[in-house]
């Protein structure tokens, strides 16, 4: 079991005054998947005239805000204390790959966590035959799904290079597959496209990841960023299990889940409607601090 204090800071600077704006935030840690939110605050400037919270179709918390005063900047700060109890499951005892494929195909569940919603295309990711062929290499029908997915995440980690700044939100899966480089969003989209091409339900997970400081060094503020990984459906009993292709590991107690969807478009931390002119500047920083760990400003 691990406990963390998390601070997320998102800011926008606009080239001119924004008269009014509506935003949807998906930045609150989920009260599910082995997580307990012990404390949560949300501070938005300018102060919204209207706020409302609700769960979306996939069960994610969304905060809706209306700002109706002219403003040149937007500041969002989320603070939370979260307890995570997500030990490594017995991956070798999970259902076999072919069994999962058959169960998903036969499912008639229409709720947000149903595997049916994670077999087809989202707005950014569609099943890819080319990537499916890549993911199928070494994948056996009678292999436990947990062991198979961990091996695939490790393979992507070893064969693709993490490189910031070379992709954007709109970068396609085939482009990532060809270039063999990208960031966590790209590798998650790649794994999802391949698994769906094989008939295996895969979801996009957004959240926070604890990053370890260099040996003997305290953590730096802002050292973390929002992270992405993949959740794979392991059957009606075990449900969704997370795997991190960026780091080649099980998404365990170092991962705090915020939202689950078909791809990034379902879980973007902030969406909105506003009118302004010219490009806007954006900053984003995360601190995820284990309780009792020292922090250096």
PDB file of C-alpha atoms in Angstrom:
ATOM      1  CA  UNK A   1       0.000   0.000   0.000  1.00  0.00           C
ATOM      2  CA  UNK A   2       1.257   3.486  -0.901  1.00  0.00           C
ATOM      3  CA  UNK A   3       0.007   6.988  -0.085  1.00  0.00           C
ATOM      4  CA  UNK A   4       0.745  10.100  -2.092  1.00  0.00           C
ATOM      5  CA  UNK A   5       0.195  13.818  -2.021  1.00  0.00           C
ATOM      6  CA  UNK A   6      -0.431  14.928  -5.605  1.00  0.00           C
ATOM      7  CA  UNK A   7      -0.458  18.442  -7.016  1.00  0.00           C
ATOM      8  CA  UNK A   8      -1.342  19.161 -10.632  1.00  0.00           C
ATOM      9  CA  UNK A   9      -0.931  22.670 -12.054  1.00  0.00           C
ATOM     10  CA  UNK A  10      -2.301  23.606 -15.479  1.00  0.00           C
ATOM     11  CA  UNK A  11      -2.075  27.114 -16.876  1.00  0.00           C
ATOM     12  CA  UNK A  12      -2.971  28.923 -20.087  1.00  0.00           C
ATOM     13  CA  UNK A  13      -1.974  32.380 -21.294  1.00  0.00           C
ATOM     14  CA  UNK A  14      -4.063  33.773 -24.157  1.00  0.00           C
ATOM     15  CA  UNK A  15      -2.990  36.368 -26.764  1.00  0.00           C
ATOM     16  CA  UNK A  16      -6.064  38.487 -25.985  1.00  0.00           C
ATOM     17  CA  UNK A  17      -8.961  38.634 -23.571  1.00  0.00           C
ATOM     18  CA  UNK A  18     -11.297  35.653 -23.516  1.00  0.00           C
ATOM     19  CA  UNK A  19     -14.779  36.972 -22.815  1.00  0.00           C
ATOM     20  CA  UNK A  20     -16.207  33.690 -21.555  1.00  0.00           C
ATOM     21  CA  UNK A  21     -15.234  30.034 -21.579  1.00  0.00           C
ATOM     22  CA  UNK A  22     -16.603  26.598 -20.740  1.00  0.00           C
ATOM     23  CA  UNK A  23     -14.231  23.841 -19.691  1.00  0.00           C
ATOM     24  CA  UNK A  24     -14.473  20.156 -18.820  1.00  0.00           C
ATOM     25  CA  UNK A  25     -11.779  18.886 -16.442  1.00  0.00           C
ATOM     26  CA  UNK A  26     -10.780  15.241 -16.013  1.00  0.00           C
ATOM     27  CA  UNK A  27      -8.074  15.544 -13.389  1.00  0.00           C
ATOM     28  CA  UNK A  28      -9.533  14.012 -10.201  1.00  0.00           C
ATOM     29  CA  UNK A  29      -8.110  10.603  -9.177  1.00  0.00           C
ATOM     30  CA  UNK A  30     -10.681   7.830  -9.444  1.00  0.00           C
ATOM     31  CA  UNK A  31     -12.225   6.336  -6.339  1.00  0.00           C
ATOM     32  CA  UNK A  32     -11.844   2.840  -7.790  1.00  0.00           C
ATOM     33  CA  UNK A  33      -9.270   0.362  -9.091  1.00  0.00           C
ATOM     34  CA  UNK A  34      -7.613  -0.103  -5.718  1.00  0.00           C
ATOM     35  CA  UNK A  35      -7.541   3.630  -4.968  1.00  0.00           C
ATOM     36  CA  UNK A  36      -8.991   5.688  -2.135  1.00  0.00           C
ATOM     37  CA  UNK A  37      -9.070   9.488  -2.339  1.00  0.00           C
ATOM     38  CA  UNK A  38      -8.554  10.817   1.174  1.00  0.00           C
ATOM     39  CA  UNK A  39      -8.461  14.506   0.284  1.00  0.00           C
ATOM     40  CA  UNK A  40      -9.273  16.556  -2.829  1.00  0.00           C
ATOM     41  CA  UNK A  41      -9.339  20.283  -3.652  1.00  0.00           C
ATOM     42  CA  UNK A  42      -9.697  22.147  -6.919  1.00  0.00           C
ATOM     43  CA  UNK A  43      -8.739  25.814  -7.333  1.00  0.00           C
ATOM     44  CA  UNK A  44      -9.575  27.640 -10.583  1.00  0.00           C
ATOM     45  CA  UNK A  45      -8.741  31.235 -11.433  1.00  0.00           C
ATOM     46  CA  UNK A  46     -10.615  33.276 -12.545  1.00  0.00           C
ATOM     47  CA  UNK A  47     -13.284  31.957 -10.216  1.00  0.00           C
ATOM     48  CA  UNK A  48     -15.983  30.196 -12.276  1.00  0.00           C
ATOM     49  CA  UNK A  49     -19.529  31.478 -12.105  1.00  0.00           C
ATOM     50  CA  UNK A  50     -20.862  27.930 -12.421  1.00  0.00           C
ATOM     51  CA  UNK A  51     -19.378  24.551 -11.475  1.00  0.00           C
ATOM     52  CA  UNK A  52     -20.802  21.052 -11.630  1.00  0.00           C
ATOM     53  CA  UNK A  53     -19.365  17.559 -11.192  1.00  0.00           C
ATOM     54  CA  UNK A  54     -20.639  14.334 -12.708  1.00  0.00           C
ATOM     55  CA  UNK A  55     -19.501  10.920 -13.911  1.00  0.00           C
ATOM     56  CA  UNK A  56     -19.105  10.374 -17.628  1.00  0.00           C
ATOM     57  CA  UNK A  57     -20.105   7.193 -19.464  1.00  0.00           C
ATOM     58  CA  UNK A  58     -16.864   5.446 -18.524  1.00  0.00           C
ATOM     59  CA  UNK A  59     -17.178   6.359 -14.832  1.00  0.00           C
ATOM     60  CA  UNK A  60     -14.610   9.157 -14.822  1.00  0.00           C
ATOM     61  CA  UNK A  61     -15.226  12.261 -12.717  1.00  0.00           C
ATOM     62  CA  UNK A  62     -15.698  15.362 -14.872  1.00  0.00           C
ATOM     63  CA  UNK A  63     -15.794  18.907 -13.512  1.00  0.00           C
ATOM     64  CA  UNK A  64     -17.682  21.411 -15.687  1.00  0.00           C
ATOM     65  CA  UNK A  65     -16.913  25.106 -15.246  1.00  0.00           C
ATOM     66  CA  UNK A  66     -18.217  28.336 -16.761  1.00  0.00           C
ATOM     67  CA  UNK A  67     -16.073  31.484 -16.602  1.00  0.00           C
ATOM     68  CA  UNK A  68     -17.987  34.511 -17.820  1.00  0.00           C
ATOM     69  CA  UNK A  69     -15.574  37.336 -17.036  1.00  0.00           C
ATOM     70  CA  UNK A  70     -12.877  38.575 -19.468  1.00  0.00           C
ATOM     71  CA  UNK A  71      -9.531  36.943 -18.728  1.00  0.00           C
ATOM     72  CA  UNK A  72      -6.073  36.612 -20.293  1.00  0.00           C
ATOM     73  CA  UNK A  73      -4.937  33.644 -18.193  1.00  0.00           C
ATOM     74  CA  UNK A  74      -6.446  30.460 -16.797  1.00  0.00           C
ATOM     75  CA  UNK A  75      -5.021  28.663 -13.773  1.00  0.00           C
ATOM     76  CA  UNK A  76      -6.138  25.237 -12.546  1.00  0.00           C
ATOM     77  CA  UNK A  77      -4.622  23.582  -9.488  1.00  0.00           C
ATOM     78  CA  UNK A  78      -5.695  20.185  -8.209  1.00  0.00           C
ATOM     79  CA  UNK A  79      -4.451  18.756  -4.912  1.00  0.00           C
ATOM     80  CA  UNK A  80      -5.227  15.270  -3.669  1.00  0.00           C
ATOM     81  CA  UNK A  81      -4.101  12.703  -1.149  1.00  0.00           C
ATOM     82  CA  UNK A  82      -4.531   9.198  -2.519  1.00  0.00           C
ATOM     83  CA  UNK A  83      -4.014   5.742  -1.072  1.00  0.00           C
ATOM     84  CA  UNK A  84      -3.210   3.013  -3.590  1.00  0.00           C
ATOM     85  CA  UNK A  85      -3.488  -0.682  -2.792  1.00  0.00           C
ATOM     86  CA  UNK A  86      -2.851  -2.477  -6.066  1.00  0.00           C
ATOM     87  CA  UNK A  87      -0.517  -5.451  -5.630  1.00  0.00           C
ATOM     88  CA  UNK A  88       0.707  -7.409  -8.623  1.00  0.00           C
ATOM     89  CA  UNK A  89      -1.987  -9.989  -9.474  1.00  0.00           C
ATOM     90  CA  UNK A  90      -1.173 -13.597 -10.277  1.00  0.00           C
ATOM     91  CA  UNK A  91      -0.638 -12.958 -13.997  1.00  0.00           C
ATOM     92  CA  UNK A  92       0.077 -16.622 -14.668  1.00  0.00           C
ATOM     93  CA  UNK A  93      -3.374 -17.549 -13.377  1.00  0.00           C
ATOM     94  CA  UNK A  94      -5.318 -15.200 -15.632  1.00  0.00           C
ATOM     95  CA  UNK A  95      -7.549 -16.545 -18.390  1.00  0.00           C
ATOM     96  CA  UNK A  96      -5.957 -17.521 -21.674  1.00  0.00           C
ATOM     97  CA  UNK A  97      -5.707 -15.127 -24.608  1.00  0.00           C
ATOM     98  CA  UNK A  98      -8.187 -17.053 -26.743  1.00  0.00           C
ATOM     99  CA  UNK A  99     -10.654 -17.291 -23.852  1.00  0.00           C
ATOM    100  CA  UNK A 100     -10.567 -13.520 -23.393  1.00  0.00           C
ATOM    101  CA  UNK A 101     -11.118 -13.024 -27.100  1.00  0.00           C
ATOM    102  CA  UNK A 102     -14.157 -15.319 -27.060  1.00  0.00           C
ATOM    103  CA  UNK A 103     -15.643 -13.812 -23.897  1.00  0.00           C
ATOM    104  CA  UNK A 104     -15.265 -10.277 -25.263  1.00  0.00           C
ATOM    105  CA  UNK A 105     -16.899 -11.257 -28.543  1.00  0.00           C
ATOM    106  CA  UNK A 106     -19.822 -12.862 -26.707  1.00  0.00           C
ATOM    107  CA  UNK A 107     -20.345 -10.040 -24.193  1.00  0.00           C
ATOM    108  CA  UNK A 108     -23.671  -8.188 -24.276  1.00  0.00           C
ATOM    109  CA  UNK A 109     -22.938  -5.839 -21.382  1.00  0.00           C
ATOM    110  CA  UNK A 110     -23.609  -2.200 -22.317  1.00  0.00           C
ATOM    111  CA  UNK A 111     -22.165  -0.463 -19.233  1.00  0.00           C
ATOM    112  CA  UNK A 112     -19.132   1.813 -19.468  1.00  0.00           C
ATOM    113  CA  UNK A 113     -16.645  -0.863 -18.367  1.00  0.00           C
ATOM    114  CA  UNK A 114     -17.939  -3.416 -20.877  1.00  0.00           C
ATOM    115  CA  UNK A 115     -15.198  -4.886 -23.097  1.00  0.00           C
ATOM    116  CA  UNK A 116     -17.406  -4.203 -26.129  1.00  0.00           C
ATOM    117  CA  UNK A 117     -16.612  -0.477 -25.997  1.00  0.00           C
ATOM    118  CA  UNK A 118     -12.880  -1.171 -26.217  1.00  0.00           C
ATOM    119  CA  UNK A 119     -12.745  -3.422 -29.264  1.00  0.00           C
ATOM    120  CA  UNK A 120     -13.419  -0.896 -32.041  1.00  0.00           C
ATOM    121  CA  UNK A 121     -12.311   2.571 -33.027  1.00  0.00           C
ATOM    122  CA  UNK A 122     -12.201   5.686 -30.880  1.00  0.00           C
ATOM    123  CA  UNK A 123     -11.763   9.190 -32.212  1.00  0.00           C
ATOM    124  CA  UNK A 124      -7.962   8.879 -32.348  1.00  0.00           C
ATOM    125  CA  UNK A 125      -7.284   5.142 -32.500  1.00  0.00           C
ATOM    126  CA  UNK A 126      -8.666   2.380 -34.709  1.00  0.00           C
ATOM    127  CA  UNK A 127      -7.677  -1.302 -34.830  1.00  0.00           C
ATOM    128  CA  UNK A 128      -4.544  -1.615 -36.980  1.00  0.00           C
ATOM    129  CA  UNK A 129      -3.775  -4.812 -38.918  1.00  0.00           C
ATOM    130  CA  UNK A 130      -0.072  -3.912 -39.237  1.00  0.00           C
ATOM    131  CA  UNK A 131       0.338  -3.222 -35.526  1.00  0.00           C
ATOM    132  CA  UNK A 132      -1.820  -6.256 -34.711  1.00  0.00           C
ATOM    133  CA  UNK A 133       0.641  -8.441 -36.617  1.00  0.00           C
ATOM    134  CA  UNK A 134       3.462  -6.920 -34.564  1.00  0.00           C
ATOM    135  CA  UNK A 135       1.619  -7.540 -31.289  1.00  0.00           C
ATOM    136  CA  UNK A 136       0.760 -11.105 -32.337  1.00  0.00           C
ATOM    137  CA  UNK A 137       4.421 -12.133 -32.569  1.00  0.00           C
ATOM    138  CA  UNK A 138       5.047 -14.526 -29.716  1.00  0.00           C
ATOM    139  CA  UNK A 139       1.434 -14.339 -28.553  1.00  0.00           C
ATOM    140  CA  UNK A 140      -0.026 -17.819 -28.046  1.00  0.00           C
ATOM    141  CA  UNK A 141      -3.785 -18.586 -27.806  1.00  0.00           C
ATOM    142  CA  UNK A 142      -3.294 -20.689 -24.661  1.00  0.00           C
ATOM    143  CA  UNK A 143      -1.054 -18.142 -22.937  1.00  0.00           C
ATOM    144  CA  UNK A 144      -2.390 -16.407 -19.793  1.00  0.00           C
ATOM    145  CA  UNK A 145      -3.500 -12.927 -20.829  1.00  0.00           C
ATOM    146  CA  UNK A 146      -1.643 -11.292 -17.932  1.00  0.00           C
ATOM    147  CA  UNK A 147       1.695 -12.844 -18.803  1.00  0.00           C
ATOM    148  CA  UNK A 148       1.174 -12.083 -22.487  1.00  0.00           C
ATOM    149  CA  UNK A 149       0.409  -8.410 -21.894  1.00  0.00           C
ATOM    150  CA  UNK A 150       3.363  -7.892 -19.575  1.00  0.00           C
ATOM    151  CA  UNK A 151       5.647  -9.448 -22.196  1.00  0.00           C
ATOM    152  CA  UNK A 152       4.184  -7.186 -24.880  1.00  0.00           C
ATOM    153  CA  UNK A 153       4.619  -4.057 -22.734  1.00  0.00           C
ATOM    154  CA  UNK A 154       8.253  -5.025 -22.130  1.00  0.00           C
ATOM    155  CA  UNK A 155       8.793  -5.617 -25.833  1.00  0.00           C
ATOM    156  CA  UNK A 156       7.451  -2.187 -26.769  1.00  0.00           C
ATOM    157  CA  UNK A 157       9.658  -0.672 -24.078  1.00  0.00           C
ATOM    158  CA  UNK A 158      12.751  -2.331 -25.557  1.00  0.00           C
ATOM    159  CA  UNK A 159      12.015  -1.713 -29.247  1.00  0.00           C
ATOM    160  CA  UNK A 160      10.691   1.870 -29.159  1.00  0.00           C
ATOM    161  CA  UNK A 161      12.559   4.959 -27.994  1.00  0.00           C
ATOM    162  CA  UNK A 162      11.049   7.513 -25.627  1.00  0.00           C
ATOM    163  CA  UNK A 163      11.616  10.927 -27.182  1.00  0.00           C
ATOM    164  CA  UNK A 164       9.661  14.019 -26.209  1.00  0.00           C
ATOM    165  CA  UNK A 165       8.754  16.683 -28.749  1.00  0.00           C
ATOM    166  CA  UNK A 166       8.666  14.497 -31.865  1.00  0.00           C
ATOM    167  CA  UNK A 167       4.914  13.784 -31.833  1.00  0.00           C
ATOM    168  CA  UNK A 168       1.644  15.617 -31.176  1.00  0.00           C
ATOM    169  CA  UNK A 169      -1.823  14.638 -29.996  1.00  0.00           C
ATOM    170  CA  UNK A 170      -2.784  13.944 -33.618  1.00  0.00           C
ATOM    171  CA  UNK A 171       0.178  11.661 -34.409  1.00  0.00           C
ATOM    172  CA  UNK A 172      -1.190   8.438 -35.891  1.00  0.00           C
ATOM    173  CA  UNK A 173      -0.423   4.918 -34.727  1.00  0.00           C
ATOM    174  CA  UNK A 174       1.158   3.918 -38.039  1.00  0.00           C
ATOM    175  CA  UNK A 175       3.496   6.917 -37.851  1.00  0.00           C
ATOM    176  CA  UNK A 176       4.617   5.889 -34.367  1.00  0.00           C
ATOM    177  CA  UNK A 177       5.019   2.300 -35.531  1.00  0.00           C
ATOM    178  CA  UNK A 178       7.249   3.362 -38.422  1.00  0.00           C
ATOM    179  CA  UNK A 179       9.317   5.912 -36.494  1.00  0.00           C
ATOM    180  CA  UNK A 180       9.776   3.628 -33.449  1.00  0.00           C
ATOM    181  CA  UNK A 181       9.780   6.644 -31.135  1.00  0.00           C
ATOM    182  CA  UNK A 182       7.375   8.837 -29.209  1.00  0.00           C
ATOM    183  CA  UNK A 183       5.990   9.383 -25.715  1.00  0.00           C
ATOM    184  CA  UNK A 184       3.657   7.533 -23.363  1.00  0.00           C
ATOM    185  CA  UNK A 185       0.528   8.559 -25.276  1.00  0.00           C
ATOM    186  CA  UNK A 186       1.949   7.219 -28.536  1.00  0.00           C
ATOM    187  CA  UNK A 187       3.041   3.880 -27.070  1.00  0.00           C
ATOM    188  CA  UNK A 188      -0.316   3.419 -25.364  1.00  0.00           C
ATOM    189  CA  UNK A 189      -2.207   4.162 -28.573  1.00  0.00           C
ATOM    190  CA  UNK A 190       0.081   1.743 -30.418  1.00  0.00           C
ATOM    191  CA  UNK A 191      -0.539  -1.118 -27.987  1.00  0.00           C
ATOM    192  CA  UNK A 192      -4.287  -0.437 -27.981  1.00  0.00           C
ATOM    193  CA  UNK A 193      -4.515  -0.427 -31.790  1.00  0.00           C
ATOM    194  CA  UNK A 194      -2.659  -3.721 -31.990  1.00  0.00           C
ATOM    195  CA  UNK A 195      -4.676  -5.491 -29.302  1.00  0.00           C
ATOM    196  CA  UNK A 196      -8.006  -4.345 -30.732  1.00  0.00           C
ATOM    197  CA  UNK A 197      -6.845  -5.577 -34.111  1.00  0.00           C
ATOM    198  CA  UNK A 198      -6.478  -8.988 -32.449  1.00  0.00           C
ATOM    199  CA  UNK A 199      -9.936  -8.839 -30.863  1.00  0.00           C
ATOM    200  CA  UNK A 200      -8.636  -8.135 -27.347  1.00  0.00           C
ATOM    201  CA  UNK A 201     -10.282  -5.299 -25.348  1.00  0.00           C
ATOM    202  CA  UNK A 202      -7.818  -2.525 -24.491  1.00  0.00           C
ATOM    203  CA  UNK A 203      -8.466   0.858 -22.856  1.00  0.00           C
ATOM    204  CA  UNK A 204      -6.458   4.069 -22.597  1.00  0.00           C
ATOM    205  CA  UNK A 205      -5.619   4.996 -19.004  1.00  0.00           C
ATOM    206  CA  UNK A 206      -4.615   8.497 -17.914  1.00  0.00           C
ATOM    207  CA  UNK A 207      -3.167   9.395 -14.556  1.00  0.00           C
ATOM    208  CA  UNK A 208      -0.099  10.093 -12.496  1.00  0.00           C
ATOM    209  CA  UNK A 209       3.151   8.155 -12.228  1.00  0.00           C
ATOM    210  CA  UNK A 210       5.643   8.376  -9.437  1.00  0.00           C
ATOM    211  CA  UNK A 211       9.086   9.030 -10.882  1.00  0.00           C
ATOM    212  CA  UNK A 212      12.082   8.084  -8.796  1.00  0.00           C
ATOM    213  CA  UNK A 213      14.778  10.728  -8.161  1.00  0.00           C
ATOM    214  CA  UNK A 214      18.468   9.946  -8.792  1.00  0.00           C
ATOM    215  CA  UNK A 215      20.042   7.846  -6.027  1.00  0.00           C
ATOM    216  CA  UNK A 216      20.615   9.907  -2.915  1.00  0.00           C
ATOM    217  CA  UNK A 217      18.864  12.979  -4.317  1.00  0.00           C
ATOM    218  CA  UNK A 218      15.598  14.591  -3.134  1.00  0.00           C
ATOM    219  CA  UNK A 219      12.765  15.059  -5.581  1.00  0.00           C
ATOM    220  CA  UNK A 220      12.384  18.260  -7.590  1.00  0.00           C
ATOM    221  CA  UNK A 221       9.042  20.012  -7.771  1.00  0.00           C
ATOM    222  CA  UNK A 222       7.390  19.598 -11.155  1.00  0.00           C
ATOM    223  CA  UNK A 223       9.466  16.503 -11.928  1.00  0.00           C
ATOM    224  CA  UNK A 224       6.386  14.468 -12.845  1.00  0.00           C
ATOM    225  CA  UNK A 225       3.854  14.817 -15.650  1.00  0.00           C
ATOM    226  CA  UNK A 226       0.532  13.197 -16.387  1.00  0.00           C
ATOM    227  CA  UNK A 227       1.124   9.725 -17.724  1.00  0.00           C
ATOM    228  CA  UNK A 228      -0.653   7.207 -19.948  1.00  0.00           C
ATOM    229  CA  UNK A 229      -0.757   3.438 -19.991  1.00  0.00           C
ATOM    230  CA  UNK A 230      -3.014   0.605 -21.189  1.00  0.00           C
ATOM    231  CA  UNK A 231      -5.641  -1.398 -19.348  1.00  0.00           C
ATOM    232  CA  UNK A 232      -6.500  -4.829 -20.734  1.00  0.00           C
ATOM    233  CA  UNK A 233      -9.689  -6.708 -19.904  1.00  0.00           C
ATOM    234  CA  UNK A 234      -8.812  -9.983 -18.176  1.00  0.00           C
ATOM    235  CA  UNK A 235     -12.318 -11.401 -17.925  1.00  0.00           C
ATOM    236  CA  UNK A 236     -15.388 -10.817 -15.716  1.00  0.00           C
ATOM    237  CA  UNK A 237     -13.645 -11.892 -12.501  1.00  0.00           C
ATOM    238  CA  UNK A 238     -10.347  -9.990 -12.727  1.00  0.00           C
ATOM    239  CA  UNK A 239     -11.662  -7.088 -14.780  1.00  0.00           C
ATOM    240  CA  UNK A 240      -9.188  -4.488 -16.074  1.00  0.00           C
ATOM    241  CA  UNK A 241      -5.431  -4.827 -15.446  1.00  0.00           C
ATOM    242  CA  UNK A 242      -2.991  -2.034 -16.268  1.00  0.00           C
ATOM    243  CA  UNK A 243       0.234  -2.411 -18.235  1.00  0.00           C
ATOM    244  CA  UNK A 244       2.685   0.400 -18.960  1.00  0.00           C
ATOM    245  CA  UNK A 245       4.396   0.040 -22.378  1.00  0.00           C
ATOM    246  CA  UNK A 246       6.514   3.165 -21.802  1.00  0.00           C
ATOM    247  CA  UNK A 247       8.205   1.539 -18.818  1.00  0.00           C
ATOM    248  CA  UNK A 248       7.585  -2.124 -19.635  1.00  0.00           C
ATOM    249  CA  UNK A 249       5.827  -2.943 -16.384  1.00  0.00           C
ATOM    250  CA  UNK A 250       2.585  -3.700 -14.581  1.00  0.00           C
ATOM    251  CA  UNK A 251       0.721  -0.511 -13.639  1.00  0.00           C
ATOM    252  CA  UNK A 252       0.928  -0.977  -9.909  1.00  0.00           C
ATOM    253  CA  UNK A 253       1.084   1.239  -6.840  1.00  0.00           C
ATOM    254  CA  UNK A 254       3.307   3.834  -8.555  1.00  0.00           C
ATOM    255  CA  UNK A 255       0.400   4.568 -10.928  1.00  0.00           C
ATOM    256  CA  UNK A 256      -2.625   6.645  -9.860  1.00  0.00           C
ATOM    257  CA  UNK A 257      -5.556   6.298 -12.248  1.00  0.00           C
ATOM    258  CA  UNK A 258      -7.541   9.413 -13.187  1.00  0.00           C
ATOM    259  CA  UNK A 259      -9.579   8.367 -16.211  1.00  0.00           C
ATOM    260  CA  UNK A 260     -10.195   5.454 -18.576  1.00  0.00           C
ATOM    261  CA  UNK A 261     -11.434   5.743 -22.179  1.00  0.00           C
ATOM    262  CA  UNK A 262     -11.090   4.478 -25.723  1.00  0.00           C
ATOM    263  CA  UNK A 263      -8.141   6.795 -26.427  1.00  0.00           C
ATOM    264  CA  UNK A 264      -6.742  10.161 -25.336  1.00  0.00           C
ATOM    265  CA  UNK A 265      -9.723  12.085 -26.678  1.00  0.00           C
ATOM    266  CA  UNK A 266     -11.964  10.473 -24.028  1.00  0.00           C
ATOM    267  CA  UNK A 267      -9.702  11.394 -21.112  1.00  0.00           C
ATOM    268  CA  UNK A 268      -8.024  14.726 -22.024  1.00  0.00           C
ATOM    269  CA  UNK A 269      -7.324  16.573 -18.742  1.00  0.00           C
ATOM    270  CA  UNK A 270      -8.982  19.748 -20.011  1.00  0.00           C
ATOM    271  CA  UNK A 271     -11.379  20.400 -22.894  1.00  0.00           C
ATOM    272  CA  UNK A 272     -13.129  23.636 -23.556  1.00  0.00           C
ATOM    273  CA  UNK A 273     -14.906  26.101 -25.775  1.00  0.00           C
ATOM    274  CA  UNK A 274     -13.621  29.667 -25.951  1.00  0.00           C
ATOM    275  CA  UNK A 275     -12.907  32.380 -28.501  1.00  0.00           C
ATOM    276  CA  UNK A 276      -9.518  34.082 -28.731  1.00  0.00           C
ATOM    277  CA  UNK A 277      -7.021  35.015 -31.443  1.00  0.00           C
ATOM    278  CA  UNK A 278      -3.579  33.615 -32.117  1.00  0.00           C
ATOM    279  CA  UNK A 279      -1.689  30.835 -30.357  1.00  0.00           C
ATOM    280  CA  UNK A 280      -2.051  30.252 -26.635  1.00  0.00           C
ATOM    281  CA  UNK A 281       0.763  29.275 -24.279  1.00  0.00           C
ATOM    282  CA  UNK A 282       0.339  26.323 -21.961  1.00  0.00           C
ATOM    283  CA  UNK A 283       2.168  24.863 -18.977  1.00  0.00           C
ATOM    284  CA  UNK A 284       1.581  21.673 -17.025  1.00  0.00           C
ATOM    285  CA  UNK A 285       3.400  20.379 -13.941  1.00  0.00           C
ATOM    286  CA  UNK A 286       2.807  17.490 -11.550  1.00  0.00           C
ATOM    287  CA  UNK A 287       4.228  16.632  -8.157  1.00  0.00           C
ATOM    288  CA  UNK A 288       3.473  13.140  -6.849  1.00  0.00           C
ATOM    289  CA  UNK A 289       5.099  12.823  -3.467  1.00  0.00           C
ATOM    290  CA  UNK A 290       5.064   9.688  -1.298  1.00  0.00           C
ATOM    291  CA  UNK A 291       3.905  10.678   2.183  1.00  0.00           C
ATOM    292  CA  UNK A 292       6.942  11.614   4.294  1.00  0.00           C
ATOM    293  CA  UNK A 293       9.385  12.111   1.392  1.00  0.00           C
ATOM    294  CA  UNK A 294      11.394  15.343   1.314  1.00  0.00           C
ATOM    295  CA  UNK A 295      10.891  17.800  -1.523  1.00  0.00           C
ATOM    296  CA  UNK A 296      13.397  20.394  -2.742  1.00  0.00           C
ATOM    297  CA  UNK A 297      11.976  23.581  -4.317  1.00  0.00           C
TER     298      UNK A 297
END
